[in-house]
Every structure is written in C-alpha cells, then in structure tokens.
Coordinates of N, CA and C in Angstrom, one line a residue:
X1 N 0.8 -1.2 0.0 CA 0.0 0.0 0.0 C 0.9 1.2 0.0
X2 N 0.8 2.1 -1.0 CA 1.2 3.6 -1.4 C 1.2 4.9 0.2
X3 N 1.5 5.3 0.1 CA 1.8 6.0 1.3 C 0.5 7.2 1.1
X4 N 0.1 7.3 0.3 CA -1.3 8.2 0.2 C -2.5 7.0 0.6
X5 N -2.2 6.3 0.3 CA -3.9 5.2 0.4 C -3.4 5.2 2.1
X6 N -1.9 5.0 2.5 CA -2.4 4.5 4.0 C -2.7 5.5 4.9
X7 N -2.2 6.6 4.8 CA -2.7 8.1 5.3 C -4.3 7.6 4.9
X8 N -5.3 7.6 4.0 CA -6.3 7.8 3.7 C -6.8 6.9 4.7
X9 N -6.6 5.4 4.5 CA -6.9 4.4 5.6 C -6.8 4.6 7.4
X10 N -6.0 5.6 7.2 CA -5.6 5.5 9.0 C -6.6 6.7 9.3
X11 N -6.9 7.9 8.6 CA -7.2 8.9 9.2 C -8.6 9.2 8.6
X12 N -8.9 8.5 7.7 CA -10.8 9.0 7.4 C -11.5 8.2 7.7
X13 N -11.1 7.0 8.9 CA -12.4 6.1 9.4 C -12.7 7.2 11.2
X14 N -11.4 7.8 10.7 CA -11.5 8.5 12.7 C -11.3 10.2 12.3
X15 N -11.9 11.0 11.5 CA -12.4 12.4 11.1 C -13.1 12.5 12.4
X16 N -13.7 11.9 13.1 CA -15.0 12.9 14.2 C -13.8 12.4 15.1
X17 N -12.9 11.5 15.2 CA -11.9 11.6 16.8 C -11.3 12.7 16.6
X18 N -10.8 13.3 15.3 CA -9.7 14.2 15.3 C -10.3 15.6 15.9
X19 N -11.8 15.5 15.2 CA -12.4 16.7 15.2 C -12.9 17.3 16.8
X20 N -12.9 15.8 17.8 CA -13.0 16.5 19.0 C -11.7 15.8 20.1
X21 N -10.9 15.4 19.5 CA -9.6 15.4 20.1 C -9.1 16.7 21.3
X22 N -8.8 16.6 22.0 CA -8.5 17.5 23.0 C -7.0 18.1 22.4
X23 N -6.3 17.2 22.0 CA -4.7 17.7 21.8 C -5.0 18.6 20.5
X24 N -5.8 18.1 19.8 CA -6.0 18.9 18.0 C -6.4 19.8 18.4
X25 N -7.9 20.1 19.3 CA -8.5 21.2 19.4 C -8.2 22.1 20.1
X26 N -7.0 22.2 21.0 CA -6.6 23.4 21.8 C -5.0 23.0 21.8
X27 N -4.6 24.5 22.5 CA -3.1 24.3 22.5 C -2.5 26.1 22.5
X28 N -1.7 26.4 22.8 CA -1.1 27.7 23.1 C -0.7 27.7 21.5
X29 N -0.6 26.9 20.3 CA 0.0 27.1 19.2 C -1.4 27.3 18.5
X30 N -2.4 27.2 18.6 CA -3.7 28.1 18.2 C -4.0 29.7 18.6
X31 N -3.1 29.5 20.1 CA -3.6 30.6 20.5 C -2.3 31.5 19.7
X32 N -1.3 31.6 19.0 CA -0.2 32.2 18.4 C -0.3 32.3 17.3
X33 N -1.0 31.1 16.2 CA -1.7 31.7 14.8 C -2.4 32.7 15.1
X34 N -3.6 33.0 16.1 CA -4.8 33.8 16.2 C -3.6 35.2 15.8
X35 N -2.7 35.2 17.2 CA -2.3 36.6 17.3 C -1.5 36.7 16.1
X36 N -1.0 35.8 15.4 CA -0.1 36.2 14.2 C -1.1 37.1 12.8
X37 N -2.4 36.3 12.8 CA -3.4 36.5 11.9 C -4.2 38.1 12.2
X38 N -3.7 38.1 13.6 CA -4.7 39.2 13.7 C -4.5 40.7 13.0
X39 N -5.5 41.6 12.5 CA -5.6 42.6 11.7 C -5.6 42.3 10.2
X40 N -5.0 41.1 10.2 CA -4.8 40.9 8.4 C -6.1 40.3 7.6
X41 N -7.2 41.0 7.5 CA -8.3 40.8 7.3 C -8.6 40.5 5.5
X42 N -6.9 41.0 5.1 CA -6.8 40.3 3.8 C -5.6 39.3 3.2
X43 N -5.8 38.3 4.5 CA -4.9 37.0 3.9 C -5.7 36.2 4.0
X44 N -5.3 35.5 2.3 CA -5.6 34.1 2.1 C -4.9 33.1 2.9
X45 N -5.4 32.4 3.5 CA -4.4 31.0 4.2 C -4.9 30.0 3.6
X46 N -3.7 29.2 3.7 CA -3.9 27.4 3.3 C -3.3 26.3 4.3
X47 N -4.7 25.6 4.5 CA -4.3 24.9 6.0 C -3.6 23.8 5.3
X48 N -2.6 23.3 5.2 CA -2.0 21.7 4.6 C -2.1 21.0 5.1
X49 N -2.7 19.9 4.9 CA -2.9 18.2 5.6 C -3.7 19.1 6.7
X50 N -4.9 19.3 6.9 CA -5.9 20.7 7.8 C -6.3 19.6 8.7
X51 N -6.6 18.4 8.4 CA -6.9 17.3 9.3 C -8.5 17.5 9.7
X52 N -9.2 17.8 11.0 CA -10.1 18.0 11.3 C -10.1 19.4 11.7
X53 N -9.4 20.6 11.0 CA -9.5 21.5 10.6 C -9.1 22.6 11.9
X54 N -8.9 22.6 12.8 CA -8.4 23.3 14.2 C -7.5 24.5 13.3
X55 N -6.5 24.5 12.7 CA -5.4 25.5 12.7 C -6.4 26.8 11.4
X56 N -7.3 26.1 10.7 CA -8.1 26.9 9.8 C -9.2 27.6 10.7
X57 N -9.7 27.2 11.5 CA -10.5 27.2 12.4 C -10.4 28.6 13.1
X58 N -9.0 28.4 14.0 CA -8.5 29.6 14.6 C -8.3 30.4 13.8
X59 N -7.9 30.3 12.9 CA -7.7 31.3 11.9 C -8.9 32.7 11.2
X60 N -10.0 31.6 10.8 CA -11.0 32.3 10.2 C -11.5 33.3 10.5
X61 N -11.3 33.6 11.7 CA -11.8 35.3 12.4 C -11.4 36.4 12.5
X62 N -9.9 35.7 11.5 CA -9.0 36.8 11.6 C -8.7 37.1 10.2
X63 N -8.9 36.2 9.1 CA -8.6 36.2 7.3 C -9.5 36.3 6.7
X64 N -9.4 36.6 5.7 CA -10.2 36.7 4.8 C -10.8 35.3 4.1
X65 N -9.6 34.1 3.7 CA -10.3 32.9 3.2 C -9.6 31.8 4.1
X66 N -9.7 30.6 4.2 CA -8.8 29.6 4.7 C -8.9 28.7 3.6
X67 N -8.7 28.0 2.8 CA -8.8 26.9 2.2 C -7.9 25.2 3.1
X68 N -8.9 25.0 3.5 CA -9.0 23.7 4.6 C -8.1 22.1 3.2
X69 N -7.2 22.1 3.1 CA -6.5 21.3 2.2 C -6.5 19.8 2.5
X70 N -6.5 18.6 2.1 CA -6.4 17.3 3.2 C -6.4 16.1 1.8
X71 N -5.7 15.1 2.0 CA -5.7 13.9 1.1 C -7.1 13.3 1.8
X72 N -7.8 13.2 3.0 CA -8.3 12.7 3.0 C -10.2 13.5 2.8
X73 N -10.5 13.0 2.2 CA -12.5 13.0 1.8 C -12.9 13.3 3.1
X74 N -12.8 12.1 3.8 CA -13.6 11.9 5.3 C -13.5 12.9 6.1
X75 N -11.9 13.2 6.0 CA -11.3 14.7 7.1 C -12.5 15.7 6.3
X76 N -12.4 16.0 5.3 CA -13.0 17.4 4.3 C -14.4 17.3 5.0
X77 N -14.9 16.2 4.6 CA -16.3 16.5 5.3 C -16.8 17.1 6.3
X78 N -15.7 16.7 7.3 CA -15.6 17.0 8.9 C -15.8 18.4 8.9
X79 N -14.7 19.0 8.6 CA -14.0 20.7 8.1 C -15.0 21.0 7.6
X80 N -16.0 21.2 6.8 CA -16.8 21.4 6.0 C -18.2 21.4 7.0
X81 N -18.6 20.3 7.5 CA -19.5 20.7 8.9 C -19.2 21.5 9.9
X82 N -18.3 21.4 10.1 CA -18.4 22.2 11.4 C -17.8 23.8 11.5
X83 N -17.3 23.5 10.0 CA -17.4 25.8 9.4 C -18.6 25.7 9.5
X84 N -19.4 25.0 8.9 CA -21.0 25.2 9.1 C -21.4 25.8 10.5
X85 N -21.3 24.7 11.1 CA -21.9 24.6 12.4 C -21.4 26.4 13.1
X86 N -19.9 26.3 13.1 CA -19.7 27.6 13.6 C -19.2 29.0 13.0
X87 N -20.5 28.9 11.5 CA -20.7 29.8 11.1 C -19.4 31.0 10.1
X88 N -18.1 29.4 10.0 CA -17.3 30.5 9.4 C -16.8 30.8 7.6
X89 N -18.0 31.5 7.2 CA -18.5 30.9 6.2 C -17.4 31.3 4.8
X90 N -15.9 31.9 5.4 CA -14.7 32.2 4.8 C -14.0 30.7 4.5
X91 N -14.5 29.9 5.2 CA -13.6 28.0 5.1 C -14.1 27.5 4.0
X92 N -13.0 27.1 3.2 CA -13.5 26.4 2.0 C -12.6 25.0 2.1
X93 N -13.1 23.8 1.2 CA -11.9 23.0 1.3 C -11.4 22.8 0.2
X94 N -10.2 21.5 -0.2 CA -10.0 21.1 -1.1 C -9.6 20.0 -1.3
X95 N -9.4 18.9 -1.6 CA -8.9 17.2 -1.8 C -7.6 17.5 -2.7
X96 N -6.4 16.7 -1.9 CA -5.3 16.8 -3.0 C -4.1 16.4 -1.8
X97 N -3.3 16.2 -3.0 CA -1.5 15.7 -2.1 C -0.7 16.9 -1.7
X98 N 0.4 16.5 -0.7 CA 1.1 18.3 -0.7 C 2.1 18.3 -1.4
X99 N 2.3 17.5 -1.7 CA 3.8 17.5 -3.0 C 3.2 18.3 -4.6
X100 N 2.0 18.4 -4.8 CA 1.5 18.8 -6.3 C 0.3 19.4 -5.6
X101 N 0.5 21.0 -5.1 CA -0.7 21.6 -4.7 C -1.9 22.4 -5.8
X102 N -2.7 22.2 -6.3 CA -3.6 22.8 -7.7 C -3.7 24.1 -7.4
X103 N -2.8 25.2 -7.2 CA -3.3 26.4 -6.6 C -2.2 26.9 -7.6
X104 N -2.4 28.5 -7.7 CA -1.9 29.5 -8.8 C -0.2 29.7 -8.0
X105 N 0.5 30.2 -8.5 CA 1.6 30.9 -8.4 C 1.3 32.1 -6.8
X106 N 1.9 31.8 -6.0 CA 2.1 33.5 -5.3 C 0.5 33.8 -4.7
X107 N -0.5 32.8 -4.4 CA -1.7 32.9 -4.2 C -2.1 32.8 -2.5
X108 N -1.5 32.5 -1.7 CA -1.6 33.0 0.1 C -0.6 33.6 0.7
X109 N -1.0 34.0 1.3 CA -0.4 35.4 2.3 C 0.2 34.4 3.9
X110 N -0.2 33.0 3.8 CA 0.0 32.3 4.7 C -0.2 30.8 4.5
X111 N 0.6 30.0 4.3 CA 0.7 28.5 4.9 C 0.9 27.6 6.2
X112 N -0.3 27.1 6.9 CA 0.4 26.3 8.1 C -0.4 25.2 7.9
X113 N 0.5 24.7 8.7 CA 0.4 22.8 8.8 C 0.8 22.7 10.4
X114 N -0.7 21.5 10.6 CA -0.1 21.5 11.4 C -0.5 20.1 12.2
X115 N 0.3 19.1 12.9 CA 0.5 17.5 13.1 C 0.2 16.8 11.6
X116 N 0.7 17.1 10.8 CA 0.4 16.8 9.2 C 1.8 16.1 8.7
X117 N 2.8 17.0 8.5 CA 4.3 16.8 8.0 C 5.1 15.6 8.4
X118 N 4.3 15.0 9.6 CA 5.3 13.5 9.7 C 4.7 12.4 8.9
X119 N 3.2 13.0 7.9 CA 3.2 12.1 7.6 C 3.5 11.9 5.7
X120 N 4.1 13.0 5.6 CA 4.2 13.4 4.2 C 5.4 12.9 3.6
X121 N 4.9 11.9 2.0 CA 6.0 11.5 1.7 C 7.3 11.7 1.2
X122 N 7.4 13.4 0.7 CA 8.1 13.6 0.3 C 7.8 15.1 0.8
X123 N 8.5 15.6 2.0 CA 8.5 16.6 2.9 C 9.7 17.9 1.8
X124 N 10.8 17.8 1.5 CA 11.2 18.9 0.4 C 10.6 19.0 -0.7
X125 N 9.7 18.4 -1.6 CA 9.3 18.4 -2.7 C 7.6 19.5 -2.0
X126 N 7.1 18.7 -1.3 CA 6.0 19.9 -0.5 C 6.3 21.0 -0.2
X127 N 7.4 21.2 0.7 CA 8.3 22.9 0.6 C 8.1 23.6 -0.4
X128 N 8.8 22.6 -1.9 CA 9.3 23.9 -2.7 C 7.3 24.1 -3.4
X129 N 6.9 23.3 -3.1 CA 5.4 23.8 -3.7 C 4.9 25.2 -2.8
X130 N 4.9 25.0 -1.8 CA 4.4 25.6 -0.6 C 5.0 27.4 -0.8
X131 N 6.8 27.0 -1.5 CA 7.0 28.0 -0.9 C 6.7 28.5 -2.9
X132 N 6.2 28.0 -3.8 CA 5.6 28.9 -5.0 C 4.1 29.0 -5.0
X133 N 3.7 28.6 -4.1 CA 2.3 29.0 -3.6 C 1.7 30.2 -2.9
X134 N 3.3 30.7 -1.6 CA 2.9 31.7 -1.1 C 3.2 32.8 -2.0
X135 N 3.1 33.7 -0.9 CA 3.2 35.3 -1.7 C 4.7 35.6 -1.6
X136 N 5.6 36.4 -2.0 CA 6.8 36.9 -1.5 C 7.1 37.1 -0.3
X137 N 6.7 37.4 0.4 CA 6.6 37.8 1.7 C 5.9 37.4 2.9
X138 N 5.0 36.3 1.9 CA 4.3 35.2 2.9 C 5.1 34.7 3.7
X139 N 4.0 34.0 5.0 CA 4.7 33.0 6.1 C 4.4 31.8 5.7
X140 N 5.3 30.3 6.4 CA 4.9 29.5 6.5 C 4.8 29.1 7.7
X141 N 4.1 28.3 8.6 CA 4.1 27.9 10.3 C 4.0 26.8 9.9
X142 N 5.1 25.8 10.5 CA 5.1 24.4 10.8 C 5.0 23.8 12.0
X143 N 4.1 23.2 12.2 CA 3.6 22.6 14.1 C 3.4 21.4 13.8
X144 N 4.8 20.7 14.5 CA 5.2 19.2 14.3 C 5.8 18.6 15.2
X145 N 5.2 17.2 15.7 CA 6.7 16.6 16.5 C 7.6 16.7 16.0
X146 N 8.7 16.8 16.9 CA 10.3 17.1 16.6 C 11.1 15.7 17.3
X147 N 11.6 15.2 16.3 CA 13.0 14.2 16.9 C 13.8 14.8 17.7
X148 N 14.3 14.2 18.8 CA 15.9 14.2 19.0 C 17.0 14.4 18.3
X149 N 17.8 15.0 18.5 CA 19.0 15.6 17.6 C 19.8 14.3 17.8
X150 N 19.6 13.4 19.1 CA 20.7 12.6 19.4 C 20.0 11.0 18.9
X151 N 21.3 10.5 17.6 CA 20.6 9.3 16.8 C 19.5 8.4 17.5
X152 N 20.3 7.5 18.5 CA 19.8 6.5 19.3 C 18.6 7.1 19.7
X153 N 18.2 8.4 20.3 CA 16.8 8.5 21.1 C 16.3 8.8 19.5
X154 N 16.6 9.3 18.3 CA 15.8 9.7 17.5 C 14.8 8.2 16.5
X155 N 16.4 7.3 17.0 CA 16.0 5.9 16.0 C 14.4 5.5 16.9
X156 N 14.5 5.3 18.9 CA 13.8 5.0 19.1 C 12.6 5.2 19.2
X157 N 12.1 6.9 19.0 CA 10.8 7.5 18.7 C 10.1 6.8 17.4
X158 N 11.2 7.1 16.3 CA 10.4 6.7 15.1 C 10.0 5.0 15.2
X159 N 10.9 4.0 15.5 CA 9.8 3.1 15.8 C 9.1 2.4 16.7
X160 N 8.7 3.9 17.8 CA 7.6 3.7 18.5 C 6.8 4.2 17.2
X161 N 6.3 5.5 16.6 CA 5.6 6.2 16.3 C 5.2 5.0 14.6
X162 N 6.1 4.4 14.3 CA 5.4 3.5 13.1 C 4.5 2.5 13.9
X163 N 4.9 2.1 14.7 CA 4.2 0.7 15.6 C 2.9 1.2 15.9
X164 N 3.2 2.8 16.1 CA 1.6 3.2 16.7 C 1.1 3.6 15.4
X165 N 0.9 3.9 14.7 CA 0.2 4.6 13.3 C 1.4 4.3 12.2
X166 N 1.2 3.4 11.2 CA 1.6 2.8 10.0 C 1.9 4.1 8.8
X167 N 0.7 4.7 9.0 CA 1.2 6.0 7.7 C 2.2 6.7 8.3
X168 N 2.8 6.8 9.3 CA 4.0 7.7 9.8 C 5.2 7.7 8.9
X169 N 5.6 8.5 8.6 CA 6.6 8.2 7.8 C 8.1 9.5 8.7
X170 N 8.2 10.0 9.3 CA 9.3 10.4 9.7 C 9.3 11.8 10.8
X171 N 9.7 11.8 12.6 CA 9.5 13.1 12.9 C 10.6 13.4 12.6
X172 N 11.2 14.8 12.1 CA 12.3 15.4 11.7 C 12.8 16.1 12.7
X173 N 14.1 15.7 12.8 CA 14.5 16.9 14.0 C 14.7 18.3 13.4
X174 N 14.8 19.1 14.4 CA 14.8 20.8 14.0 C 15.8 21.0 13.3
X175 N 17.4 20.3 13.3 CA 18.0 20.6 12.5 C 18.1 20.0 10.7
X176 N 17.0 18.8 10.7 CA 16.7 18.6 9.7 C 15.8 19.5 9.1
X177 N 14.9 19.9 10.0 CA 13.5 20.9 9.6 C 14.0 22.5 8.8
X178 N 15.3 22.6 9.6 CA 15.7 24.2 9.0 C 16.9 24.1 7.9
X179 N 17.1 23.0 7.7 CA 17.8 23.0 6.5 C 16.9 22.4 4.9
X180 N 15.5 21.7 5.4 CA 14.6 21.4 4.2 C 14.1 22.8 4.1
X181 N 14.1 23.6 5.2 CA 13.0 24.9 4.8 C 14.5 26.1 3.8
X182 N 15.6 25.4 4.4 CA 16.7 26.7 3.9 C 16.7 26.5 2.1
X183 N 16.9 24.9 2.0 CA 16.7 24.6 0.6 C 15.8 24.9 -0.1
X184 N 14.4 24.9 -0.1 CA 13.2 25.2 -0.2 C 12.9 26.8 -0.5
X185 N 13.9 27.4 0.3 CA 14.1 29.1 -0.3 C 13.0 29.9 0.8
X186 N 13.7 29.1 2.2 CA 12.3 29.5 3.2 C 13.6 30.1 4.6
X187 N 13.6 31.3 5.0 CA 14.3 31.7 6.1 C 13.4 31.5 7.3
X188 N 14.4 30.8 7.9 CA 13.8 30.3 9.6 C 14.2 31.6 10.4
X189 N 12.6 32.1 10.9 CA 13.0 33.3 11.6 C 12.2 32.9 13.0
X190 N 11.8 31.8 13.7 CA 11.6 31.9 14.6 C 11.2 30.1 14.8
X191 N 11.3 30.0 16.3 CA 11.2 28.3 16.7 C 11.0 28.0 18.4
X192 N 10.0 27.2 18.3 CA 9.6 27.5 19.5 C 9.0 25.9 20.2
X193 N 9.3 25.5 21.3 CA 8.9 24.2 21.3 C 8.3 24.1 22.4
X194 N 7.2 22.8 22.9 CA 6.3 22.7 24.4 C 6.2 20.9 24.0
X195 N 5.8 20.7 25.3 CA 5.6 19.3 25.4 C 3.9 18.9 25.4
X196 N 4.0 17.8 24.3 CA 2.2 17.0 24.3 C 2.2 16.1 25.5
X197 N 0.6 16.1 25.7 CA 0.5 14.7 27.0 C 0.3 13.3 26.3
X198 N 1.7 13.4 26.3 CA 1.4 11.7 25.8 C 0.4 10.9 25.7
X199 N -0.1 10.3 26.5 CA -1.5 9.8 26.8 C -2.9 10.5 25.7
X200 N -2.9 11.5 25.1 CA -3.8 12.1 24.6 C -3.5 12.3 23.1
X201 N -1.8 12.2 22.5 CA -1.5 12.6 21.2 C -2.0 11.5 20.2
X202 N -2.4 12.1 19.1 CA -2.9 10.8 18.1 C -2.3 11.9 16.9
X203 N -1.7 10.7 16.0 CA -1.7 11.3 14.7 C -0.6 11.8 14.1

C-alpha cells in the first residue's frame, strides 16, 4: 500500500476523533496563529494536511479565506461541517497531495500545517510547492513533533511512532527541519517548542 492510500486508511475512518480530540483542538499554538493573523483581514491561508481543521478554524476570524486542504474526503467532510456549524463561512476546502498543490503561483499570504508533516512522503518536494504558492513575503508555520537531535533516542521514537500509526513516515529533528525549509528558499526566523500529554497525542 502507497503511502497516500495509508494516510487515507488510517485517518478518514477517525475524522470525528480528530475533530474532538482534546490535543487537536486546543493548544497555546492556536492561540499564536490567532495573534499572528490578527488585523490581516486580507490574507488568504492554506491549512496543509488541515486534518479535522483546528489550525483553519483559529484562523477564520482573523482572514479573509482559509482553504482547509487534506488527502483525506472523510477529514474534508468533517471541516466542511463544522465551518458550518460555527458559522465560518470564509472555510473552504480542497482534496489533494502536498507534494502537487492545484493552486496558482504567489496565491496565500499564509501556509500552516499542522501535526500533518510526519506524515508526508516527500516533505522537500512539498516545501518547494508551498513556498511557489505563497506570496513573497508570505509566512509558513510548521507545528510538528520534533525528533531528537541525538541518533539512538531519534532511531527509538520513530519506531515507537510507526508501531503506533503505519502511515507515519518520519518526525524530523529541528535541524533537519531548517535545513529542508533553507533549501526550499524558506528563512527560519523563529522556533519554538512545548511538550504533548502523551497519553492524549494521536496522529
């Protein structure tokens, strides 16, 4: 099985867990989009791998569009109810891969992702999309488990994290992370890290 079908398999039978997940739905890194978004009542964002939609979510009160992005249908649905439900009628979605995004040249003011990127198969080839998608001067926000810098603890995360969920395909340490973003034509101007409750993280 292709690394798109097992993302699709792992994550669109459980769209309503993500959607009321405690770890997805809150977090101090919702509360830091808000304030990054705030006043800019004319940026487009694009939520990548949006999941059950949380980082588009916080966002909408502050932009003008989100486009909610996801390989998976089931996820879209989700995102798609519940802008309904809470009225944010700027959320749109879209079905598609992040490596080949269908969007114009230079077209958001903002890309984030976020618990998405460990599971993407080809994490530099998505960058350089991402970064001909934004504007010049666009941001991107990345909000991701982070490996260990030190091999042995990094080897042993990753095969906890395949044993627990099969579509996993890699958490990147930070100094992997700012050298795919350096290549990609993306300057790392800020990094910031907190700890999940174990017990609660999915995905």
């Amino acid at each position: 099985m292709d690394q798109q079908k097992l993302v699709d398999a792992q994550f669109g039978v459980a769209a309503m867990d993500y959607l009321r997940s405690s770890t997805h739905a809150q977090g101090a890194d919702l509360q830091r989009l808000r304030a990054l978004a705030d006043g800019q009542r004319d940026w487009r964002v694009l939520d990548l791998g949006c999941g059950a939609g949380h980082a588009g979510f916080a966002l909408a009160g502050e932009v003008m569009e989100v486009t909610a992005y996801d390989l998976s249908a089931e996820m879209l649905v989700v995102v798609a109810a519940e802008a309904q439900r809470r009225k944010l009628e700027n959320v749109r979605t879209q079905q598609g891969v992040v490596e080949t995004l269908p969007f114009a040249d230079a077209c958001f003011d903002l890309v984030v992702t976020r618990f998405s990127a460990h599971h993407w198969a080809d994490v530099p080839r998505a960058l350089r999309e991402v970064r001909r998608v934004l504007q010049p001067e666009g941001r991107l926000v990345v909000i991701d488990v982070i490996a260990p810098e030190t091999p042995l603890l990094d080897t042993l995360l990753q095969s906890i994290e395949v044993l627990r969920d099969a579509s996993h395909v890699r958490d990147y340490r930070c100094s992997e992370w700012e050298a795919m973003l350096v290549r990609a034509g993306f300057m790392v101007s800020d990094q910031q890290a907190w700890k999940l409750p174990c017990a609660l993280r999915a995905g």
